[in-house]
Amino acid sequence: MNEADLVLDIIAGDRWRLGTLNLVAELELPDAWVGGGFVRNAVWDRLHDRPMTPLNDIDVVYCDRTRTDASIDENLALELAARSPKRPWSVLNVARKGFKSVEAAMRKWPETATAVAVAIQPGNRLALLAPYGVTDLVAMIVRPTSPEMVELVKARMEKKRWLKLYPNLELALEEDAG
């Protein structure tokens, strides 16, 4: 099994995550994905043989250049919360931040292992979006997406207690950024 298939297999085997993805798919948003810790933690939890780590938020990202008012994102988050109130929803139209696609926005996310997203596509197909690939994610490597992200990644690692939760992580902070 290749690395991308492993990631998709982990997500496909998680009923809670599949339920989350189906709720997002029902919104029929353009270029819509769920990413960040939603995918990263699922993979790291599985590779560390530990139960699901609670998520601080569920990052729903989409790109709709025709509707960029921030209130739309707020209303979408409220709609998702009404359907599933125990999930910590966060919704962002990346077009509001000047991006032309979710993939372009994800290239600005801090770590390569975090810049991974999944979605339920037409035909009930599970899809993967990973601008930096999934090698670092599956190899449990924390690598900044650019040299400018090194300090932010260090702070995030500390705040999120990744080394305590996932002791098999390998750090690639300075020398290989980007």
PDB file of C-alpha atoms in Angstrom:
ATOM      1  CA  MET A   1       0.000   0.000   0.000  1.00  0.00           C
ATOM      2  CA  ASN A   2       1.427   3.400  -0.914  1.00  0.00           C
ATOM      3  CA  GLU A   3       1.518   6.318   1.533  1.00  0.00           C
ATOM      4  CA  ALA A   4      -1.504   8.141   0.092  1.00  0.00           C
ATOM      5  CA  ASP A   5      -3.572   4.955   0.217  1.00  0.00           C
ATOM      6  CA  LEU A   6      -2.498   4.429   3.834  1.00  0.00           C
ATOM      7  CA  VAL A   7      -3.758   7.905   4.777  1.00  0.00           C
ATOM      8  CA  LEU A   8      -7.048   7.330   2.951  1.00  0.00           C
ATOM      9  CA  ASP A   9      -7.378   3.899   4.577  1.00  0.00           C
ATOM     10  CA  ILE A  10      -6.928   5.404   8.044  1.00  0.00           C
ATOM     11  CA  ILE A  11      -9.607   8.026   7.362  1.00  0.00           C
ATOM     12  CA  ALA A  12     -11.940   5.486   5.718  1.00  0.00           C
ATOM     13  CA  GLY A  13     -11.667   3.268   8.794  1.00  0.00           C
ATOM     14  CA  ASP A  14     -12.734   6.054  11.162  1.00  0.00           C
ATOM     15  CA  ARG A  15     -16.541   6.311  11.335  1.00  0.00           C
ATOM     16  CA  TRP A  16     -16.432   9.621  13.209  1.00  0.00           C
ATOM     17  CA  ARG A  17     -14.217  11.221  10.566  1.00  0.00           C
ATOM     18  CA  LEU A  18     -16.307   9.807   7.716  1.00  0.00           C
ATOM     19  CA  GLY A  19     -19.400  11.247   9.384  1.00  0.00           C
ATOM     20  CA  THR A  20     -17.664  14.607   9.595  1.00  0.00           C
ATOM     21  CA  LEU A  21     -16.715  14.483   5.922  1.00  0.00           C
ATOM     22  CA  ASN A  22     -20.265  13.587   4.931  1.00  0.00           C
ATOM     23  CA  LEU A  23     -21.640  16.563   6.864  1.00  0.00           C
ATOM     24  CA  VAL A  24     -19.253  18.849   4.983  1.00  0.00           C
ATOM     25  CA  ALA A  25     -20.071  17.234   1.626  1.00  0.00           C
ATOM     26  CA  GLU A  26     -23.775  17.893   2.217  1.00  0.00           C
ATOM     27  CA  LEU A  27     -23.025  21.630   2.116  1.00  0.00           C
ATOM     28  CA  GLU A  28     -21.916  21.259  -1.530  1.00  0.00           C
ATOM     29  CA  LEU A  29     -19.248  23.947  -1.188  1.00  0.00           C
ATOM     30  CA  PRO A  30     -16.817  24.470  -4.069  1.00  0.00           C
ATOM     31  CA  ASP A  31     -13.309  23.044  -3.596  1.00  0.00           C
ATOM     32  CA  ALA A  32     -14.204  21.982  -0.035  1.00  0.00           C
ATOM     33  CA  TRP A  33     -11.827  19.957   2.148  1.00  0.00           C
ATOM     34  CA  VAL A  34     -11.262  19.072   5.797  1.00  0.00           C
ATOM     35  CA  GLY A  35      -7.619  19.222   6.758  1.00  0.00           C
ATOM     36  CA  GLY A  36      -4.942  20.037   9.267  1.00  0.00           C
ATOM     37  CA  GLY A  37      -5.133  18.181  12.558  1.00  0.00           C
ATOM     38  CA  PHE A  38      -8.209  16.288  11.372  1.00  0.00           C
ATOM     39  CA  VAL A  39      -5.984  14.222   9.075  1.00  0.00           C
ATOM     40  CA  ARG A  40      -2.614  14.615  10.806  1.00  0.00           C
ATOM     41  CA  ASN A  41      -3.838  13.450  14.215  1.00  0.00           C
ATOM     42  CA  ALA A  42      -5.720  10.494  12.733  1.00  0.00           C
ATOM     43  CA  VAL A  43      -2.548   9.245  11.063  1.00  0.00           C
ATOM     44  CA  TRP A  44      -0.260   9.901  14.023  1.00  0.00           C
ATOM     45  CA  ASP A  45      -2.759   8.342  16.447  1.00  0.00           C
ATOM     46  CA  ARG A  46      -2.901   5.190  14.333  1.00  0.00           C
ATOM     47  CA  LEU A  47       0.874   5.007  13.868  1.00  0.00           C
ATOM     48  CA  HIS A  48       1.349   5.440  17.629  1.00  0.00           C
ATOM     49  CA  ASP A  49      -1.384   2.875  18.358  1.00  0.00           C
ATOM     50  CA  ARG A  50      -3.264   5.295  20.576  1.00  0.00           C
ATOM     51  CA  PRO A  51      -6.929   6.309  20.844  1.00  0.00           C
ATOM     52  CA  MET A  52      -8.240   9.341  19.009  1.00  0.00           C
ATOM     53  CA  THR A  53      -6.701  12.587  20.219  1.00  0.00           C
ATOM     54  CA  PRO A  54      -9.452  15.205  20.741  1.00  0.00           C
ATOM     55  CA  LEU A  55      -9.359  17.965  18.139  1.00  0.00           C
ATOM     56  CA  ASN A  56      -9.245  21.653  19.022  1.00  0.00           C
ATOM     57  CA  ASP A  57     -11.119  22.350  15.805  1.00  0.00           C
ATOM     58  CA  ILE A  58     -12.205  20.811  12.529  1.00  0.00           C
ATOM     59  CA  ASP A  59     -10.734  22.901   9.733  1.00  0.00           C
ATOM     60  CA  VAL A  60     -13.226  23.082   6.871  1.00  0.00           C
ATOM     61  CA  VAL A  61     -11.682  25.025   4.014  1.00  0.00           C
ATOM     62  CA  TYR A  62     -13.208  25.853   0.663  1.00  0.00           C
ATOM     63  CA  CYS A  63     -12.726  28.328  -2.176  1.00  0.00           C
ATOM     64  CA  ASP A  64     -15.629  30.364  -3.510  1.00  0.00           C
ATOM     65  CA  ARG A  65     -14.548  33.615  -5.167  1.00  0.00           C
ATOM     66  CA  THR A  66     -18.170  34.621  -5.774  1.00  0.00           C
ATOM     67  CA  ARG A  67     -19.151  34.784  -2.084  1.00  0.00           C
ATOM     68  CA  THR A  68     -16.385  36.151   0.126  1.00  0.00           C
ATOM     69  CA  ASP A  69     -18.266  37.754   3.001  1.00  0.00           C
ATOM     70  CA  ALA A  70     -16.998  36.510   6.381  1.00  0.00           C
ATOM     71  CA  SER A  71     -20.562  36.107   7.635  1.00  0.00           C
ATOM     72  CA  ILE A  72     -21.032  33.245   5.167  1.00  0.00           C
ATOM     73  CA  ASP A  73     -18.305  31.257   6.924  1.00  0.00           C
ATOM     74  CA  GLU A  74     -19.868  32.015  10.292  1.00  0.00           C
ATOM     75  CA  ASN A  75     -23.280  30.867   9.060  1.00  0.00           C
ATOM     76  CA  LEU A  76     -21.812  27.677   7.606  1.00  0.00           C
ATOM     77  CA  ALA A  77     -20.118  26.915  10.935  1.00  0.00           C
ATOM     78  CA  LEU A  78     -23.444  27.482  12.704  1.00  0.00           C
ATOM     79  CA  GLU A  79     -25.203  25.190  10.225  1.00  0.00           C
ATOM     80  CA  LEU A  80     -22.641  22.457  10.823  1.00  0.00           C
ATOM     81  CA  ALA A  81     -22.907  22.969  14.590  1.00  0.00           C
ATOM     82  CA  ALA A  82     -26.690  22.621  14.377  1.00  0.00           C
ATOM     83  CA  ARG A  83     -26.236  19.276  12.601  1.00  0.00           C
ATOM     84  CA  SER A  84     -23.461  18.061  14.896  1.00  0.00           C
ATOM     85  CA  PRO A  85     -23.019  20.281  17.962  1.00  0.00           C
ATOM     86  CA  LYS A  86     -20.235  18.292  19.617  1.00  0.00           C
ATOM     87  CA  ARG A  87     -17.806  18.814  16.752  1.00  0.00           C
ATOM     88  CA  PRO A  88     -15.585  21.942  17.030  1.00  0.00           C
ATOM     89  CA  TRP A  89     -16.245  23.445  13.577  1.00  0.00           C
ATOM     90  CA  SER A  90     -14.066  26.084  11.934  1.00  0.00           C
ATOM     91  CA  VAL A  91     -14.979  27.208   8.402  1.00  0.00           C
ATOM     92  CA  LEU A  92     -12.888  29.379   6.092  1.00  0.00           C
ATOM     93  CA  ASN A  93     -13.367  30.463   2.501  1.00  0.00           C
ATOM     94  CA  VAL A  94      -9.733  30.820   1.424  1.00  0.00           C
ATOM     95  CA  ALA A  95     -10.792  33.160  -1.391  1.00  0.00           C
ATOM     96  CA  ARG A  96     -11.339  35.788   1.334  1.00  0.00           C
ATOM     97  CA  LYS A  97      -7.596  35.581   2.008  1.00  0.00           C
ATOM     98  CA  GLY A  98      -6.732  36.071  -1.667  1.00  0.00           C
ATOM     99  CA  PHE A  99      -6.118  32.436  -2.618  1.00  0.00           C
ATOM    100  CA  LYS A 100      -7.345  30.969  -5.896  1.00  0.00           C
ATOM    101  CA  SER A 101      -7.682  27.442  -4.510  1.00  0.00           C
ATOM    102  CA  VAL A 102      -7.534  25.466  -1.296  1.00  0.00           C
ATOM    103  CA  GLU A 103      -4.316  23.860  -2.505  1.00  0.00           C
ATOM    104  CA  ALA A 104      -2.687  27.296  -2.877  1.00  0.00           C
ATOM    105  CA  ALA A 105      -3.788  28.207   0.658  1.00  0.00           C
ATOM    106  CA  MET A 106      -2.480  24.934   2.069  1.00  0.00           C
ATOM    107  CA  ARG A 107       0.983  25.714   0.714  1.00  0.00           C
ATOM    108  CA  LYS A 108       1.066  28.450   3.390  1.00  0.00           C
ATOM    109  CA  TRP A 109       0.191  26.110   6.258  1.00  0.00           C
ATOM    110  CA  PRO A 110       3.020  25.696   8.806  1.00  0.00           C
ATOM    111  CA  GLU A 111       4.039  22.023   8.539  1.00  0.00           C
ATOM    112  CA  THR A 112       4.125  19.606   5.624  1.00  0.00           C
ATOM    113  CA  ALA A 113       2.408  16.976   7.783  1.00  0.00           C
ATOM    114  CA  THR A 114      -0.413  19.419   8.535  1.00  0.00           C
ATOM    115  CA  ALA A 115      -0.903  20.517   4.916  1.00  0.00           C
ATOM    116  CA  VAL A 116      -3.033  17.475   4.135  1.00  0.00           C
ATOM    117  CA  ALA A 117      -6.796  17.419   3.590  1.00  0.00           C
ATOM    118  CA  VAL A 118      -9.514  14.964   2.660  1.00  0.00           C
ATOM    119  CA  ALA A 119     -12.992  15.211   1.179  1.00  0.00           C
ATOM    120  CA  ILE A 120     -15.885  13.082   0.049  1.00  0.00           C
ATOM    121  CA  GLN A 121     -16.203  13.734  -3.679  1.00  0.00           C
ATOM    122  CA  PRO A 122     -19.026  12.852  -6.089  1.00  0.00           C
ATOM    123  CA  GLY A 123     -19.645   9.138  -6.253  1.00  0.00           C
ATOM    124  CA  ASN A 124     -18.874   8.889  -2.522  1.00  0.00           C
ATOM    125  CA  ARG A 125     -15.151   8.775  -3.335  1.00  0.00           C
ATOM    126  CA  LEU A 126     -12.668   9.713  -0.616  1.00  0.00           C
ATOM    127  CA  ALA A 127     -10.105  12.155  -2.022  1.00  0.00           C
ATOM    128  CA  LEU A 128      -6.776  13.437  -0.714  1.00  0.00           C
ATOM    129  CA  LEU A 129      -5.181  16.857  -1.205  1.00  0.00           C
ATOM    130  CA  ALA A 130      -1.545  17.154  -0.109  1.00  0.00           C
ATOM    131  CA  PRO A 131       0.526  19.874  -1.811  1.00  0.00           C
ATOM    132  CA  TYR A 132       3.711  18.611  -0.116  1.00  0.00           C
ATOM    133  CA  GLY A 133       2.777  14.945  -0.368  1.00  0.00           C
ATOM    134  CA  VAL A 134       2.187  12.669   2.607  1.00  0.00           C
ATOM    135  CA  THR A 135       5.676  11.237   3.086  1.00  0.00           C
ATOM    136  CA  ASP A 136       6.437  13.435   6.121  1.00  0.00           C
ATOM    137  CA  LEU A 137       3.019  12.736   7.629  1.00  0.00           C
ATOM    138  CA  VAL A 138       3.390   8.956   7.349  1.00  0.00           C
ATOM    139  CA  ALA A 139       7.066   9.040   8.384  1.00  0.00           C
ATOM    140  CA  MET A 140       6.062  11.149  11.423  1.00  0.00           C
ATOM    141  CA  ILE A 141       8.362  14.006  10.441  1.00  0.00           C
ATOM    142  CA  VAL A 142       7.555  17.553  11.533  1.00  0.00           C
ATOM    143  CA  ARG A 143       8.981  19.821   8.838  1.00  0.00           C
ATOM    144  CA  PRO A 144       8.152  23.501   8.252  1.00  0.00           C
ATOM    145  CA  THR A 145       6.781  24.323   4.823  1.00  0.00           C
ATOM    146  CA  SER A 146       9.297  27.164   4.539  1.00  0.00           C
ATOM    147  CA  PRO A 147      12.226  28.562   6.531  1.00  0.00           C
ATOM    148  CA  GLU A 148       9.970  31.421   7.676  1.00  0.00           C
ATOM    149  CA  MET A 149       7.758  28.917   9.489  1.00  0.00           C
ATOM    150  CA  VAL A 150      10.457  27.414  11.743  1.00  0.00           C
ATOM    151  CA  GLU A 151       9.701  29.512  14.835  1.00  0.00           C
ATOM    152  CA  LEU A 152       5.957  29.105  14.410  1.00  0.00           C
ATOM    153  CA  VAL A 153       6.364  25.334  14.093  1.00  0.00           C
ATOM    154  CA  LYS A 154       8.457  25.228  17.272  1.00  0.00           C
ATOM    155  CA  ALA A 155       5.779  27.191  19.129  1.00  0.00           C
ATOM    156  CA  ARG A 156       3.010  24.968  17.781  1.00  0.00           C
ATOM    157  CA  MET A 157       4.882  21.822  18.785  1.00  0.00           C
ATOM    158  CA  GLU A 158       5.193  23.120  22.325  1.00  0.00           C
ATOM    159  CA  LYS A 159       1.609  24.373  22.583  1.00  0.00           C
ATOM    160  CA  LYS A 160       0.098  21.232  21.080  1.00  0.00           C
ATOM    161  CA  ARG A 161       2.431  18.935  23.108  1.00  0.00           C
ATOM    162  CA  TRP A 162       3.169  16.825  20.037  1.00  0.00           C
ATOM    163  CA  LEU A 163       6.292  15.188  21.449  1.00  0.00           C
ATOM    164  CA  LYS A 164       4.415  14.106  24.560  1.00  0.00           C
ATOM    165  CA  LEU A 165       1.466  12.775  22.569  1.00  0.00           C
ATOM    166  CA  TYR A 166       3.540  11.351  19.726  1.00  0.00           C
ATOM    167  CA  PRO A 167       7.010  10.418  21.022  1.00  0.00           C
ATOM    168  CA  ASN A 168       8.051   8.822  17.717  1.00  0.00           C
ATOM    169  CA  LEU A 169       7.959  12.132  15.855  1.00  0.00           C
ATOM    170  CA  GLU A 170      11.140  13.230  14.143  1.00  0.00           C
ATOM    171  CA  LEU A 171      11.963  16.918  13.898  1.00  0.00           C
ATOM    172  CA  ALA A 172      13.325  18.487  10.727  1.00  0.00           C
ATOM    173  CA  LEU A 173      13.181  22.141  11.677  1.00  0.00           C
ATOM    174  CA  GLU A 174      16.018  24.211  10.273  1.00  0.00           C
ATOM    175  CA  GLU A 175      18.136  22.517   7.696  1.00  0.00           C
ATOM    176  CA  ASP A 176      15.431  21.048   5.471  1.00  0.00           C
ATOM    177  CA  ALA A 177      12.629  23.613   5.677  1.00  0.00           C
ATOM    178  CA  GLY A 178      10.768  23.914   2.418  1.00  0.00           C
TER     179      GLY A 178
END
